[in-house]
Coordinates of C-alpha atoms in Angstrom, one line a residue:
M1 CA -56.0 29.6 25.2
I2 CA -58.3 31.6 22.9
G3 CA -55.3 33.7 21.8
Q4 CA -53.4 30.5 20.9
I5 CA -56.3 29.2 18.9
L6 CA -56.6 32.5 17.0
I7 CA -52.8 32.4 16.3
A8 CA -53.2 28.7 15.1
L9 CA -56.1 29.6 12.8
A10 CA -54.1 32.6 11.3
A11 CA -51.0 30.5 10.8
G12 CA -52.9 27.6 9.4
C13 CA -54.9 29.7 7.0
A14 CA -51.7 31.6 5.8
S15 CA -49.8 28.4 5.3
A16 CA -52.6 26.6 3.5
A17 CA -53.1 29.5 1.2
M18 CA -49.4 29.7 0.3
F19 CA -49.3 25.9 -0.3
A20 CA -52.5 26.0 -2.5
S21 CA -51.2 29.0 -4.5
I22 CA -49.2 26.5 -6.7
T23 CA -52.4 25.7 -8.5
S24 CA -52.5 29.2 -10.0
G25 CA -49.4 28.4 -12.1
A26 CA -47.8 31.8 -11.5
L27 CA -44.1 31.9 -10.9
I28 CA -44.5 33.7 -7.6
S29 CA -46.6 30.7 -6.4
L30 CA -43.4 28.6 -6.4
V31 CA -41.8 31.0 -3.9
L32 CA -45.0 30.9 -1.7
L33 CA -45.0 27.1 -1.8
Y34 CA -41.4 27.0 -0.5
L35 CA -42.3 29.5 2.2
S36 CA -45.5 27.7 3.3
P37 CA -43.9 26.3 6.5
L38 CA -43.0 29.8 7.7
P39 CA -46.3 30.8 9.4
L40 CA -46.4 27.5 11.3
M41 CA -42.8 27.9 12.3
V42 CA -43.4 31.4 13.6
A43 CA -46.4 30.1 15.6
A44 CA -44.3 27.2 17.0
I45 CA -41.3 29.3 18.0
G46 CA -43.2 32.4 19.2
W47 CA -46.0 30.6 21.0
S48 CA -45.7 26.8 21.2
P49 CA -45.4 23.7 19.0
F50 CA -48.9 22.8 20.1
T51 CA -50.2 26.0 18.5
A52 CA -48.5 25.2 15.3
A53 CA -49.8 21.6 15.4
I54 CA -53.4 22.9 15.6
G55 CA -52.9 25.3 12.7
G56 CA -51.2 22.6 10.7
A57 CA -53.9 20.1 11.3
L58 CA -56.6 22.6 10.3
A59 CA -54.7 23.5 7.2
A60 CA -54.2 19.9 6.2
I61 CA -57.9 19.0 6.7
T62 CA -58.9 22.1 4.6
L63 CA -56.5 21.2 1.8
G64 CA -57.7 17.6 1.9
A65 CA -61.3 18.7 1.6
A66 CA -60.6 21.1 -1.2
F67 CA -58.1 19.1 -3.3
G68 CA -58.1 15.5 -2.1
I69 CA -56.3 13.2 0.2
G70 CA -53.0 13.4 -1.8
D71 CA -52.6 17.1 -0.9
L72 CA -53.5 16.5 2.7
I73 CA -50.7 13.9 3.0
A74 CA -48.2 16.0 1.0
Y75 CA -48.9 19.1 3.2
A76 CA -48.7 17.0 6.4
I77 CA -45.3 15.4 5.5
A78 CA -43.6 18.3 3.7
V79 CA -44.9 21.3 5.7
A80 CA -46.8 20.7 8.9
L81 CA -44.5 18.0 10.4
P82 CA -41.2 19.8 9.8
A83 CA -42.6 23.1 11.0
C84 CA -43.9 21.7 14.3
W85 CA -40.9 19.5 15.0
L86 CA -38.2 22.1 14.2
G87 CA -40.1 24.7 16.2
H88 CA -40.1 22.2 19.1
L89 CA -36.4 21.7 18.8
C90 CA -35.7 25.4 18.8
L91 CA -37.4 25.7 22.2
L92 CA -35.8 22.5 23.6
G93 CA -33.4 23.2 26.5
R94 CA -32.3 21.7 29.8
P95 CA -30.9 23.3 32.9
V96 CA -27.2 22.8 33.5
T97 CA -26.0 23.2 37.1
G98 CA -22.9 25.5 37.4
G99 CA -20.0 24.3 39.5
H100 CA -18.7 25.9 42.7
G101 CA -22.1 27.5 43.5
A102 CA -22.5 29.2 40.1
P103 CA -26.1 29.8 39.0
A104 CA -27.7 27.2 36.7
T105 CA -27.9 27.9 33.0
V106 CA -30.0 26.5 30.2
E107 CA -28.3 24.4 27.5
W108 CA -30.3 24.8 24.3
Y109 CA -30.7 22.2 21.6
P110 CA -27.5 22.4 19.4
V111 CA -28.0 24.0 15.9
G112 CA -25.9 21.2 14.3
R113 CA -28.3 18.6 15.5
A114 CA -31.2 20.7 14.2
L115 CA -29.5 20.7 10.8
L116 CA -29.4 16.9 10.9
W117 CA -33.1 16.8 11.6
I118 CA -33.7 19.2 8.7
A119 CA -31.7 16.9 6.4
G120 CA -33.8 13.9 7.6
L121 CA -37.1 15.7 7.2
A122 CA -36.1 17.0 3.7
S123 CA -35.2 13.4 2.7
L124 CA -38.5 12.1 4.1
S125 CA -40.6 14.5 2.1
T126 CA -38.6 14.1 -1.1
G127 CA -38.6 10.3 -0.7
A128 CA -42.3 10.3 -0.1
A129 CA -42.9 12.4 -3.2
L130 CA -40.9 9.9 -5.3
L131 CA -42.7 6.9 -3.8
A132 CA -45.9 8.5 -4.8
L133 CA -44.8 8.3 -8.4
G134 CA -44.0 4.6 -8.2
T135 CA -42.5 1.9 -6.0
D136 CA -39.5 1.0 -8.3
A137 CA -36.8 3.1 -9.9
G138 CA -38.0 2.3 -13.4
T139 CA -41.5 3.6 -12.8
V140 CA -40.3 6.7 -11.1
N141 CA -37.8 7.5 -13.9
G142 CA -40.4 6.9 -16.5
T143 CA -42.9 9.2 -14.9
L144 CA -40.3 12.0 -14.5
R145 CA -39.1 11.5 -18.0
A146 CA -42.7 11.7 -19.4
F147 CA -43.3 14.9 -17.4
L148 CA -40.2 16.6 -18.6
L149 CA -40.9 15.6 -22.2
R150 CA -44.3 17.2 -22.0
V151 CA -42.8 20.4 -20.5
L152 CA -40.2 20.6 -23.3
A153 CA -42.8 19.9 -26.0
T154 CA -45.0 22.8 -24.8
S155 CA -42.0 25.2 -24.3
E156 CA -40.9 27.7 -26.9
A157 CA -37.6 26.0 -27.3
G158 CA -39.2 22.8 -28.4
L159 CA -37.4 19.5 -28.6
G160 CA -33.9 19.7 -30.1
A161 CA -31.6 17.0 -31.2
D162 CA -30.0 16.5 -27.8
A163 CA -33.4 16.5 -26.0
D164 CA -33.2 12.9 -24.9
R165 CA -29.7 13.4 -23.4
W166 CA -30.7 16.4 -21.5
V167 CA -33.9 14.8 -20.2
D168 CA -32.0 11.7 -19.0
A169 CA -29.5 14.0 -17.2
M170 CA -32.4 16.0 -15.5
V171 CA -34.2 12.8 -14.5
N172 CA -31.0 11.5 -12.9
L173 CA -30.4 14.8 -11.0
A174 CA -34.0 15.4 -10.1
P175 CA -34.1 13.5 -6.7
A176 CA -30.8 15.0 -5.5
T177 CA -31.9 18.5 -6.6
A178 CA -35.2 18.1 -4.8
A179 CA -33.5 17.0 -1.6
I180 CA -31.1 20.0 -1.8
M181 CA -33.9 22.4 -2.4
A182 CA -36.0 21.0 0.5
T183 CA -33.0 21.2 2.9
T184 CA -32.2 24.7 1.9
T185 CA -35.8 26.0 2.1
L186 CA -36.4 24.3 5.5
T187 CA -33.2 25.9 6.8
L188 CA -34.2 29.3 5.4
N189 CA -37.7 29.1 6.8
L190 CA -36.4 28.2 10.3
W191 CA -33.9 31.1 10.2
L192 CA -36.6 33.6 9.0
A193 CA -39.1 32.3 11.7
A194 CA -36.5 32.8 14.4
K195 CA -35.7 36.3 13.1
I196 CA -39.3 37.3 13.0
T197 CA -40.1 36.0 16.5
G198 CA -36.8 37.6 17.8
T199 CA -37.7 41.0 16.3
S200 CA -41.2 40.8 17.7
G201 CA -39.9 39.9 21.2
Q202 CA -41.5 36.4 21.2
L203 CA -38.3 34.4 21.0
S204 CA -37.8 32.8 24.4
R205 CA -34.2 31.6 23.9
P206 CA -31.0 33.6 23.1
W207 CA -29.9 33.8 19.5
P208 CA -27.3 31.0 18.8
E209 CA -23.8 31.6 17.6
L210 CA -24.4 30.3 14.1
R211 CA -20.8 30.5 12.9
A212 CA -19.9 28.0 15.7
T213 CA -22.3 25.4 14.3
T214 CA -20.9 21.9 14.1
L215 CA -22.4 18.6 13.1
P216 CA -22.2 15.5 15.3
P217 CA -19.1 13.4 14.5
M218 CA -21.1 10.4 13.3
T219 CA -22.5 12.6 10.4
A220 CA -19.4 11.9 8.4
V221 CA -19.9 8.1 8.9
A222 CA -23.5 8.4 7.8
L223 CA -22.5 10.3 4.7
C224 CA -20.0 7.5 3.8
V225 CA -22.6 4.8 4.3
T226 CA -25.3 6.6 2.2
T227 CA -22.8 7.4 -0.5
A228 CA -21.9 3.6 -0.7
F229 CA -25.6 2.8 -1.1
C230 CA -25.8 5.2 -4.0
F231 CA -24.1 2.5 -6.1
S232 CA -26.5 -0.3 -5.1
G233 CA -29.0 0.3 -7.9
G234 CA -32.7 0.5 -8.0
M235 CA -34.9 2.3 -5.5
P236 CA -32.5 2.0 -2.6
A237 CA -29.9 3.8 -4.6
M238 CA -32.4 6.6 -5.5
L239 CA -33.3 7.0 -1.8
A240 CA -29.7 7.0 -0.8
K241 CA -28.9 9.7 -3.3
I242 CA -31.6 11.8 -1.7
L243 CA -30.2 11.4 1.8
T244 CA -26.6 11.9 0.6
S245 CA -27.6 15.1 -1.1
A246 CA -29.3 16.4 2.0
L247 CA -26.2 15.6 4.1
V248 CA -23.9 17.3 1.6
M249 CA -26.1 20.4 1.8
V250 CA -25.8 20.6 5.6
Y251 CA -22.1 20.2 5.3
A252 CA -22.2 23.1 2.9
L253 CA -24.0 25.1 5.5
T254 CA -21.3 24.3 8.1
G255 CA -18.8 25.4 5.4
L256 CA -20.5 28.8 5.4
A257 CA -20.1 28.9 9.1
V258 CA -16.4 28.2 8.7
L259 CA -16.2 31.1 6.2
H260 CA -17.9 33.4 8.6
T261 CA -15.3 32.5 11.2
I262 CA -12.1 32.6 9.2
T263 CA -13.0 35.9 7.6
L264 CA -13.5 37.7 10.9
A265 CA -10.3 39.7 10.5
L266 CA -10.9 40.8 6.9
K267 CA -11.7 44.4 6.3
S268 CA -13.6 43.5 3.2
R269 CA -15.4 40.7 4.9
A270 CA -18.9 41.7 3.8
F271 CA -17.9 41.9 0.1
W272 CA -16.3 38.4 0.1
L273 CA -19.1 36.8 2.0
G274 CA -21.7 38.4 -0.3
S275 CA -19.8 37.3 -3.4
I276 CA -19.6 33.7 -2.1
Y277 CA -23.4 33.7 -1.3
T278 CA -24.1 35.1 -4.8
L279 CA -21.9 32.5 -6.6
A280 CA -23.5 29.7 -4.6
V281 CA -27.0 30.8 -5.5
V282 CA -26.4 31.5 -9.2
F283 CA -24.0 28.7 -10.1
V284 CA -24.8 26.1 -7.4
W285 CA -21.5 24.2 -7.9
P286 CA -19.7 26.3 -5.2
L287 CA -21.9 24.3 -2.8
L288 CA -19.6 21.3 -3.3
A289 CA -16.6 23.4 -2.4
L290 CA -18.5 24.7 0.7
A291 CA -19.4 21.1 1.6
A292 CA -15.7 20.1 1.2
L293 CA -14.8 23.0 3.5
G294 CA -17.3 21.8 6.1
L295 CA -15.9 18.2 6.0
A296 CA -12.4 19.5 6.3
D297 CA -13.4 21.5 9.4
A298 CA -15.0 18.4 10.9
V299 CA -11.8 16.4 10.3
F300 CA -9.1 19.0 10.9
G301 CA -10.8 21.6 13.2
L302 CA -10.1 24.6 10.9
R303 CA -12.1 27.0 13.0
L304 CA -10.5 25.9 16.2
R305 CA -7.0 26.3 14.7
Y306 CA -7.9 29.8 13.4
L307 CA -9.3 31.0 16.7
R308 CA -6.3 29.7 18.6
S309 CA -3.9 31.5 16.2
R310 CA -5.6 34.9 16.7
P311 CA -4.0 37.2 19.1
P312 CA -5.9 37.7 22.4
P313 CA -8.0 40.9 22.7
L314 CA -6.5 44.0 24.1
P315 CA -7.4 44.7 27.8
V316 CA -10.0 47.3 28.4
P317 CA -8.4 50.5 29.8

């Protein structure tokens, strides 16, 4: 028990320090902010979600005492809650009895369902951040616009003739961009935490087959519903755009899983996959193509068709 408390203290202190580093204004602090759930996720997966919850609670209280109740709430919603819950899902499993006297096995929580939780938690944190700016779309847009105008006014580029048009475009894209970033960073943190605990021997479950990741069938229905709400106007439309963007991002992640499957036979597989990852990071727009690929796989079963068309492996001599 003492060891778990020490781990919780270390994880909580590291996470709180990374979260609070944004006050320095340095560029590296933005990276540390996005990685602030990582220590708690390592504690949750490597030891227990209860250990991570203790560390997260201590970190939230410390941040609240140092910077105010707003930082406490922001840390609890955006960092501590996702870290503890996703760590719990990683360790969630149930015994499955084998037929004909076969030994029982453990069925672990599906990666696709964990991705849906990531999309939901990312939407929750992004939506809470917007609601902190105002309770109606006009107030939120006005606050974002004023902030961007201040940033542009203090930058070396200054305000050009097309500044208003660019500001309006950035204000409209800000909620969706924030949701995509939150989904991506939570997924990256979870993958890094699992890798760290696996390398250290603390991972108590087998490594999942990530290229076989699939989303539940109702995800496509949810995407259609949220997309329809995007045209409703006002705050509901803004919140719908956040959830839609998060769902599109998880479909893009399954699109990457499709690529990892259908490129198995390529000799230059590492080059092509590396190029696609680079293009997605640098230009962002390839994520839409990956999301379309993920949706196509969900509808037409592209991976299953590919695996069925491959010749069976040669027998071992």
